[in-house]
C-alpha atoms as a printed R data frame, in Angstrom:
    type eleno elety resid chain resno        x       y      z
1   ATOM     1    CA   HIS     A     1  -90.165 141.036 28.883
2   ATOM     2    CA   TYR     A     2  -88.659 137.602 28.161
3   ATOM     3    CA   GLY     A     3  -85.020 138.629 28.327
4   ATOM     4    CA   MET     A     4  -85.378 141.432 30.883
5   ATOM     5    CA   ASN     A     5  -84.903 139.294 34.018
6   ATOM     6    CA   VAL     A     6  -88.024 140.708 35.677
7   ATOM     7    CA   SER     A     7  -88.766 138.457 38.638
8   ATOM     8    CA   ASP     A     8  -91.689 138.157 41.056
9   ATOM     9    CA   TYR     A     9  -89.636 140.290 43.443
10  ATOM    10    CA   HIS     A    10  -89.645 143.154 40.934
11  ATOM    11    CA   PHE     A    11  -93.312 142.643 40.022
12  ATOM    12    CA   ASP     A    12  -94.330 142.744 43.695
13  ATOM    13    CA   ALA     A    13  -92.347 145.958 44.137
14  ATOM    14    CA   ILE     A    14  -94.319 147.509 41.266
15  ATOM    15    CA   LEU     A    15  -97.590 146.424 42.873
16  ATOM    16    CA   ASP     A    16  -96.478 147.957 46.180
17  ATOM    17    CA   ILE     A    17  -95.796 151.261 44.424
18  ATOM    18    CA   ILE     A    18  -99.192 151.157 42.677
19  ATOM    19    CA   ARG     A    19 -100.855 150.387 46.020
20  ATOM    20    CA   GLY     A    20  -99.109 153.369 47.609
21  ATOM    21    CA   VAL     A    21 -100.076 155.736 44.790
22  ATOM    22    CA   LEU     A    22 -103.730 154.642 44.915
23  ATOM    23    CA   LYS     A    23 -103.797 155.035 48.693
24  ATOM    24    CA   GLU     A    24 -102.279 158.529 48.499
25  ATOM    25    CA   SER     A    25 -104.897 159.402 45.863
26  ATOM    26    CA   GLY     A    26 -107.709 158.568 48.277
27  ATOM    27    CA   VAL     A    27 -108.895 155.393 46.574
28  ATOM    28    CA   LYS     A    28 -110.976 153.171 48.863
29  ATOM    29    CA   PRO     A    29 -109.184 150.068 50.274
30  ATOM    30    CA   LYS     A    30 -111.648 147.677 48.586
31  ATOM    31    CA   ASP     A    31 -111.110 149.348 45.214
32  ATOM    32    CA   ILE     A    32 -107.336 149.139 45.715
33  ATOM    33    CA   THR     A    33 -107.649 145.398 46.400
34  ATOM    34    CA   ASP     A    34 -109.809 144.955 43.287
35  ATOM    35    CA   ALA     A    35 -107.306 146.883 41.158
36  ATOM    36    CA   LEU     A    36 -104.384 144.762 42.354
37  ATOM    37    CA   LEU     A    37 -106.348 141.555 41.711
38  ATOM    38    CA   ILE     A    38 -106.985 142.728 38.143
39  ATOM    39    CA   LEU     A    39 -103.264 143.291 37.646
40  ATOM    40    CA   GLN     A    40 -102.211 139.894 39.008
41  ATOM    41    CA   PRO     A    41 -102.887 137.937 35.778
42  ATOM    42    CA   VAL     A    42 -100.309 140.152 34.020
43  ATOM    43    CA   ARG     A    43  -97.628 138.714 36.333
44  ATOM    44    CA   ALA     A    44  -97.179 135.583 34.233
45  ATOM    45    CA   ASP     A    45  -96.722 137.570 30.998
46  ATOM    46    CA   VAL     A    46  -94.080 139.760 32.617
47  ATOM    47    CA   THR     A    47  -92.145 137.196 34.688
48  ATOM    48    CA   THR     A    48  -92.477 133.916 32.768
49  ATOM    49    CA   GLY     A    49  -89.275 134.404 30.772
50  ATOM    50    CA   PHE     A    50  -87.201 134.880 33.897
51  ATOM    51    CA   THR     A    51  -89.021 132.150 35.835
52  ATOM    52    CA   VAL     A    52  -88.664 129.465 33.148
53  ATOM    53    CA   ARG     A    53  -85.036 130.266 32.329
54  ATOM    54    CA   MET     A    54  -83.984 130.497 35.965
55  ATOM    55    CA   GLU     A    55  -85.766 127.270 36.893
56  ATOM    56    CA   MET     A    56  -83.949 125.352 34.162
57  ATOM    57    CA   ALA     A    57  -80.663 126.923 35.247
58  ATOM    58    CA   ARG     A    58  -81.351 126.184 38.920
59  ATOM    59    CA   LYS     A    59  -81.878 122.510 38.126
60  ATOM    60    CA   ASN     A    60  -78.479 122.391 36.444
61  ATOM    61    CA   VAL     A    61  -76.764 124.241 39.300
62  ATOM    62    CA   GLU     A    62  -78.301 121.904 41.878
63  ATOM    63    CA   LYS     A    63  -76.367 119.058 40.256
64  ATOM    64    CA   GLY     A    64  -73.162 120.840 41.230
65  ATOM    65    CA   LYS     A    65  -71.136 123.801 39.994
66  ATOM    66    CA   ASP     A    66  -68.165 121.795 38.725
67  ATOM    67    CA   GLN     A    67  -69.351 121.731 35.124
68  ATOM    68    CA   MET     A    68  -70.309 125.406 35.177
69  ATOM    69    CA   PHE     A    69  -66.840 126.277 36.484
70  ATOM    70    CA   LYS     A    70  -65.185 124.285 33.683
71  ATOM    71    CA   ARG     A    71  -67.433 125.811 30.996
72  ATOM    72    CA   LEU     A    72  -66.459 129.275 32.229
73  ATOM    73    CA   GLY     A    73  -62.816 128.363 31.668
74  ATOM    74    CA   GLY     A    74  -61.909 127.768 35.292
75  ATOM    75    CA   SER     A    75  -60.166 130.377 37.425
76  ATOM    76    CA   GLU     A    76  -58.341 131.808 34.415
77  ATOM    77    CA   GLY     A    77  -61.552 132.205 32.412
78  ATOM    78    CA   ILE     A    78  -63.383 133.876 35.291
79  ATOM    79    CA   THR     A    79  -60.428 136.216 35.898
80  ATOM    80    CA   THR     A    80  -60.621 137.283 32.242
81  ATOM    81    CA   LEU     A    81  -64.374 137.655 32.629
82  ATOM    82    CA   MET     A    82  -63.828 139.995 35.596
83  ATOM    83    CA   ASP     A    83  -61.553 142.145 33.410
84  ATOM    84    CA   GLN     A    84  -64.418 142.464 30.925
85  ATOM    85    CA   PHE     A    85  -66.925 143.191 33.685
86  ATOM    86    CA   PHE     A    86  -64.780 145.999 35.104
87  ATOM    87    CA   ASN     A    87  -64.390 147.510 31.640
88  ATOM    88    CA   ILE     A    88  -68.181 147.676 31.493
89  ATOM    89    CA   GLY     A    89  -68.952 148.470 35.125
90  ATOM    90    CA   THR     A    90  -66.470 151.333 35.488
91  ATOM    91    CA   THR     A    91  -68.220 153.178 32.639
92  ATOM    92    CA   ASP     A    92  -71.734 152.437 33.906
93  ATOM    93    CA   VAL     A    93  -73.022 155.590 35.621
94  ATOM    94    CA   ARG     A    94  -75.256 153.465 37.839
95  ATOM    95    CA   ILE     A    95  -72.429 151.646 39.650
96  ATOM    96    CA   LYS     A    96  -69.075 153.071 38.582
97  ATOM    97    CA   GLU     A    97  -68.715 155.139 41.775
98  ATOM    98    CA   PHE     A    98  -68.540 151.909 43.804
99  ATOM    99    CA   LEU     A    99  -65.943 150.296 41.539
100 ATOM   100    CA   LEU     A   100  -63.584 153.221 40.998
101 ATOM   101    CA   LYS     A   101  -62.942 154.162 44.660
102 ATOM   102    CA   ASP     A   102  -60.187 151.577 45.023
103 ATOM   103    CA   LYS     A   103  -60.423 149.738 41.726
104 ATOM   104    CA   ASP     A   104  -57.490 147.323 41.953
105 ATOM   105    CA   ARG     A   105  -58.269 146.174 45.500
106 ATOM   106    CA   ILE     A   106  -61.997 145.815 44.796
107 ATOM   107    CA   LYS     A   107  -61.346 143.937 41.567
108 ATOM   108    CA   ALA     A   108  -58.923 141.521 43.236
109 ATOM   109    CA   GLY     A   109  -61.336 140.783 46.082
110 ATOM   110    CA   MET     A   110  -64.351 140.399 43.796
111 ATOM   111    CA   THR     A   111  -62.444 138.057 41.513
112 ATOM   112    CA   VAL     A   112  -61.448 135.703 44.327
113 ATOM   113    CA   TYR     A   113  -64.992 135.754 45.728
114 ATOM   114    CA   ILE     A   114  -66.740 135.147 42.401
115 ATOM   115    CA   VAL     A   115  -64.326 132.379 41.401
116 ATOM   116    CA   GLU     A   116  -65.360 130.628 44.612
117 ATOM   117    CA   MET     A   117  -69.063 131.409 44.095
118 ATOM   118    CA   LEU     A   118  -69.012 129.885 40.606
119 ATOM   119    CA   GLY     A   119  -67.492 126.578 41.654
120 ATOM   120    CA   GLY     A   120  -63.801 127.353 42.045
121 ATOM   121    CA   PRO     A   121  -61.491 126.781 45.011
122 ATOM   122    CA   LYS     A   122  -62.558 128.244 48.362
123 ATOM   123    CA   ALA     A   123  -59.953 130.966 48.700
124 ATOM   124    CA   TYR     A   124  -61.895 134.057 49.809
125 ATOM   125    CA   LYS     A   125  -60.602 135.317 53.189
126 ATOM   126    CA   GLY     A   126  -62.125 138.791 53.199
127 ATOM   127    CA   LYS     A   127  -64.857 140.373 55.294
128 ATOM   128    CA   GLU     A   128  -68.525 139.379 55.114
129 ATOM   129    CA   LEU     A   129  -70.270 141.095 52.198
130 ATOM   130    CA   GLY     A   130  -72.780 142.799 54.469
131 ATOM   131    CA   GLU     A   131  -69.982 144.425 56.451
132 ATOM   132    CA   LEU     A   132  -68.152 145.478 53.286
133 ATOM   133    CA   HIS     A   133  -71.203 147.188 51.789
134 ATOM   134    CA   GLN     A   134  -72.820 148.430 55.003
135 ATOM   135    CA   ASN     A   135  -72.184 152.167 54.598
136 ATOM   136    CA   LEU     A   136  -71.944 152.408 50.820
137 ATOM   137    CA   GLY     A   137  -75.605 153.101 50.085
138 ATOM   138    CA   VAL     A   138  -75.913 150.076 47.803
139 ATOM   139    CA   ASN     A   139  -79.495 149.014 47.075
140 ATOM   140    CA   ASP     A   140  -81.450 146.691 44.758
141 ATOM   141    CA   TYR     A   141  -81.089 149.133 41.869
142 ATOM   142    CA   HIS     A   142  -77.312 148.901 42.023
143 ATOM   143    CA   PHE     A   143  -77.326 145.122 42.408
144 ATOM   144    CA   ASP     A   144  -79.603 144.728 39.384
145 ATOM   145    CA   ALA     A   145  -77.233 146.957 37.418
146 ATOM   146    CA   PHE     A   146  -74.313 144.780 38.539
147 ATOM   147    CA   LEU     A   147  -76.110 141.639 37.323
148 ATOM   148    CA   ALA     A   148  -76.945 143.293 34.001
149 ATOM   149    CA   ASP     A   149  -73.320 144.323 33.444
150 ATOM   150    CA   PHE     A   150  -72.063 140.891 34.469
151 ATOM   151    CA   GLY     A   151  -74.491 139.356 31.985
152 ATOM   152    CA   ARG     A   152  -73.120 141.640 29.269
153 ATOM   153    CA   ALA     A   153  -69.590 140.534 30.123
154 ATOM   154    CA   LEU     A   154  -70.619 136.875 29.875
155 ATOM   155    CA   LEU     A   155  -72.320 137.512 26.546
156 ATOM   156    CA   GLY     A   156  -69.281 139.405 25.277
157 ATOM   157    CA   ALA     A   157  -67.083 136.456 26.253
158 ATOM   158    CA   GLY     A   158  -69.147 134.268 23.922
159 ATOM   159    CA   HIS     A   159  -70.904 132.174 26.557
160 ATOM   160    CA   GLN     A   160  -74.240 130.530 25.735
161 ATOM   161    CA   ASP     A   161  -77.524 131.771 27.193
162 ATOM   162    CA   ALA     A   162  -77.991 128.627 29.307
163 ATOM   163    CA   LEU     A   163  -74.610 129.114 30.990
164 ATOM   164    CA   ILE     A   164  -75.315 132.816 31.562
165 ATOM   165    CA   ASP     A   165  -78.562 131.867 33.301
166 ATOM   166    CA   GLU     A   166  -76.710 129.410 35.554
167 ATOM   167    CA   VAL     A   167  -74.283 132.159 36.556
168 ATOM   168    CA   MET     A   168  -77.174 134.536 37.304
169 ATOM   169    CA   VAL     A   169  -78.839 131.893 39.484
170 ATOM   170    CA   SER     A   170  -75.576 131.438 41.375
171 ATOM   171    CA   LEU     A   171  -75.064 135.167 41.920
172 ATOM   172    CA   GLU     A   172  -78.634 136.154 42.840
173 ATOM   173    CA   PRO     A   173  -78.454 134.865 46.467
174 ATOM   174    CA   VAL     A   174  -75.533 137.259 47.031
175 ATOM   175    CA   ARG     A   175  -78.073 140.115 46.833
176 ATOM   176    CA   ALA     A   176  -79.211 139.420 50.402
177 ATOM   177    CA   ASP     A   177  -75.609 139.372 51.672
178 ATOM   178    CA   VAL     A   178  -74.645 142.603 49.908
179 ATOM   179    CA   LEU     A   179  -77.752 144.446 51.099
180 ATOM   180    CA   GLY     A   180  -77.466 143.169 54.662
181 ATOM   181    CA   ARG     A   181  -80.551 140.972 54.601
182 ATOM   182    CA   SER     A   182  -80.819 137.478 55.994
183 ATOM   183    CA   ARG     A   183  -81.350 134.872 53.272
184 ATOM   184    CA   ASP     A   184  -83.660 132.954 55.610
185 ATOM   185    CA   ALA     A   185  -85.317 135.717 57.617
186 ATOM   186    CA   ALA     A   186  -89.052 136.251 57.321
187 ATOM   187    CA   ASP     A   187  -90.206 139.411 55.587
188 ATOM   188    CA   ALA     A   188  -90.087 142.482 57.810
189 ATOM   189    CA   SER     A   189  -93.870 142.853 57.446
190 ATOM   190    CA   VAL     A   190  -94.272 139.773 59.663
191 ATOM   191    CA   MET     A   191  -93.455 142.015 62.651
192 ATOM   192    CA   LYS     A   192  -95.561 145.031 63.606
193 ATOM   193    CA   ASP     A   193  -95.589 146.860 66.927
194 ATOM   194    CA   GLY     A   194  -93.316 144.139 68.262
195 ATOM   195    CA   LYS     A   195  -95.830 141.396 67.508
196 ATOM   196    CA   PRO     A   196  -95.450 138.685 64.843
197 ATOM   197    CA   LEU     A   197  -98.224 138.266 62.307
198 ATOM   198    CA   LEU     A   198  -99.224 134.953 63.893
199 ATOM   199    CA   GLU     A   199  -99.954 136.666 67.190
200 ATOM   200    CA   ARG     A   200 -101.953 139.371 65.441
201 ATOM   201    CA   TYR     A   201 -103.950 136.601 63.777
202 ATOM   202    CA   GLY     A   202 -104.965 135.406 67.209
203 ATOM   203    CA   GLY     A   203 -102.499 132.558 67.492
204 ATOM   204    CA   ASP     A   204 -102.274 129.018 66.180
205 ATOM   205    CA   MET     A   205 -105.882 128.105 66.890
206 ATOM   206    CA   ASN     A   206 -107.227 130.922 64.737
207 ATOM   207    CA   LEU     A   207 -104.741 130.140 61.979
208 ATOM   208    CA   GLU     A   208 -105.838 126.500 61.964
209 ATOM   209    CA   THR     A   209 -109.452 127.667 61.659
210 ATOM   210    CA   VAL     A   210 -108.533 129.884 58.699
211 ATOM   211    CA   VAL     A   211 -106.711 127.014 56.972
212 ATOM   212    CA   GLU     A   212 -109.668 124.657 57.491
213 ATOM   213    CA   SER     A   213 -112.050 127.251 56.087
214 ATOM   214    CA   MET     A   214 -109.784 127.932 53.123
215 ATOM   215    CA   TYR     A   215 -109.386 124.255 52.277
216 ATOM   216    CA   ASP     A   216 -113.164 123.777 52.318
217 ATOM   217    CA   LYS     A   217 -113.389 126.574 49.753
218 ATOM   218    CA   LEU     A   218 -110.550 125.095 47.673
219 ATOM   219    CA   VAL     A   219 -112.272 121.732 47.205
220 ATOM   220    CA   GLU     A   220 -115.472 123.501 46.129
221 ATOM   221    CA   ASP     A   221 -113.955 126.028 43.736
222 ATOM   222    CA   PRO     A   222 -113.814 124.599 40.173
223 ATOM   223    CA   ARG     A   223 -110.754 126.675 39.364
224 ATOM   224    CA   VAL     A   224 -108.546 124.678 41.769
225 ATOM   225    CA   ARG     A   225 -110.709 121.735 42.811
226 ATOM   226    CA   PHE     A   226 -108.616 119.329 40.732
227 ATOM   227    CA   HIS     A   227 -105.551 119.976 42.906
228 ATOM   228    CA   PHE     A   228 -107.269 119.707 46.297
229 ATOM   229    CA   GLU     A   229 -110.018 117.106 45.946
230 ATOM   230    CA   LYS     A   230 -108.116 114.151 47.420
231 ATOM   231    CA   ALA     A   231 -108.799 111.193 49.685
232 ATOM   232    CA   LYS     A   232 -109.587 112.283 53.253
233 ATOM   233    CA   ALA     A   233 -106.219 111.143 54.620
234 ATOM   234    CA   LYS     A   234 -104.383 113.083 51.895
235 ATOM   235    CA   GLN     A   235 -106.528 116.154 52.544
236 ATOM   236    CA   ARG     A   236 -105.660 116.050 56.238
237 ATOM   237    CA   GLN     A   237 -101.971 115.852 55.330
238 ATOM   238    CA   ILE     A   238 -102.184 118.858 52.985
239 ATOM   239    CA   ARG     A   239 -104.169 120.899 55.510
240 ATOM   240    CA   ARG     A   240 -101.572 120.152 58.170
241 ATOM   241    CA   LYS     A   241  -98.669 121.157 55.941
242 ATOM   242    CA   MET     A   242 -100.444 124.368 54.940
243 ATOM   243    CA   TYR     A   243 -100.900 125.268 58.593
244 ATOM   244    CA   GLN     A   244  -97.292 124.366 59.441
245 ATOM   245    CA   TYR     A   245  -95.906 126.483 56.608
246 ATOM   246    CA   LEU     A   246  -98.097 129.493 57.383
247 ATOM   247    CA   SER     A   247  -97.379 129.316 61.101
248 ATOM   248    CA   GLY     A   248  -93.636 129.574 60.459
249 ATOM   249    CA   ALA     A   249  -94.031 132.179 57.705
250 ATOM   250    CA   PHE     A   250  -96.144 134.358 60.007
251 ATOM   251    CA   GLY     A   251  -93.556 134.433 62.758
252 ATOM   252    CA   GLY     A   252  -94.315 131.275 64.729
253 ATOM   253    CA   PRO     A   253  -92.126 128.200 65.206
254 ATOM   254    CA   VAL     A   254  -90.732 126.829 61.946
255 ATOM   255    CA   GLN     A   255  -92.437 123.474 61.404
256 ATOM   256    CA   TYR     A   256  -92.139 123.111 57.631
257 ATOM   257    CA   ASP     A   257  -88.910 122.956 55.658
258 ATOM   258    CA   VAL     A   258  -89.474 125.456 52.829
259 ATOM   259    CA   LYS     A   259  -86.803 123.674 50.782
260 ATOM   260    CA   GLN     A   260  -89.402 120.943 50.268
261 ATOM   261    CA   MET     A   261  -91.881 123.381 48.729
262 ATOM   262    CA   ARG     A   262  -90.423 123.423 45.229
263 ATOM   263    CA   PRO     A   263  -89.882 119.659 44.749
264 ATOM   264    CA   ALA     A   264  -93.300 118.925 46.268
265 ATOM   265    CA   HIS     A   265  -95.032 121.050 43.605
266 ATOM   266    CA   TYR     A   266  -92.627 120.714 40.685
267 ATOM   267    CA   ASN     A   267  -94.701 118.347 38.526
268 ATOM   268    CA   MET     A   268  -98.173 119.456 39.600
269 ATOM   269    CA   ASN     A   269  -98.702 121.998 36.770
270 ATOM   270    CA   ILE     A   270  -99.718 124.732 39.179
271 ATOM   271    CA   THR     A   271  -99.753 128.118 37.449
272 ATOM   272    CA   ASP     A   272  -99.961 131.713 38.665
273 ATOM   273    CA   TYR     A   273 -103.687 131.485 37.900
274 ATOM   274    CA   HIS     A   274 -104.099 128.664 40.420
275 ATOM   275    CA   PHE     A   275 -101.887 130.379 42.986
276 ATOM   276    CA   ASP     A   276 -103.886 133.590 42.720
277 ATOM   277    CA   VAL     A   277 -107.091 131.636 43.369
278 ATOM   278    CA   VAL     A   278 -105.557 130.118 46.517
279 ATOM   279    CA   ALA     A   279 -104.504 133.594 47.664
280 ATOM   280    CA   GLU     A   280 -107.994 134.942 46.961
281 ATOM   281    CA   LEU     A   281 -109.655 132.156 48.953
282 ATOM   282    CA   PHE     A   282 -107.176 132.578 51.791
283 ATOM   283    CA   GLN     A   283 -108.091 136.263 51.937
284 ATOM   284    CA   GLN     A   284 -111.796 135.392 52.015
285 ATOM   285    CA   SER     A   285 -111.227 132.892 54.812
286 ATOM   286    CA   CYS     A   286 -109.328 135.480 56.853
287 ATOM   287    CA   LYS     A   287 -112.264 137.882 56.525
288 ATOM   288    CA   ASP     A   288 -114.777 135.145 57.395
289 ATOM   289    CA   ASN     A   289 -112.900 134.235 60.555
């Protein structure tokens, strides 16, 4: 799976489908949970290639897109790249119907937009992407096909793998715009029957109780104890940040800047194994409280 660009988003979608199939087959909820827990360790084998490559590319992009733009050959190089992409995309049965309807106009607009996206001059004056794609029936399948074809065009142009990854990192956030999703909005599952998840949890007080219970389990569990057994003042700080993040994620007031999540954990050597343990103990704490 190393070069297949399978992300956690895709892996979670597969788990959701498996969950649905098991439920439709009459499997007991506890057995479904056990089955999904057994499958979780496979996540790293399937997604590590994408995760590692994209993280390295993201670090480079965060320094600025100027160098990426130059390495792509500037506006002229990206325009040539778009020619190659359209040669591929207009023969791809998965997406050609969207590209051939008004090929010249679509190509011109996409070229201006992507030049800007990849570090070029800000010249795009067209409609918002969500409005443009609203009634076209475009979904994740089509966007993944677009990325695959764009990657083929980059490869055909002779660009190195590292540069291709940087381009993919730059284009991925456009998925939300094209599909009419908010880049910052909480997952739709946060709301149910008009109530946010936090309210269904019983409010902030209950959430704080769950976090306290979970942290007590974390410092006792040998699988993750190393990461959570800190001085009391540090423990209080971590507990507070956990509560603040979860409160916002569950539909309450945003108290934690999620942009700090990645740099805060970057050098801590936390793996999927550790994360799954935290999720398991959080689930236990929810049941206990």
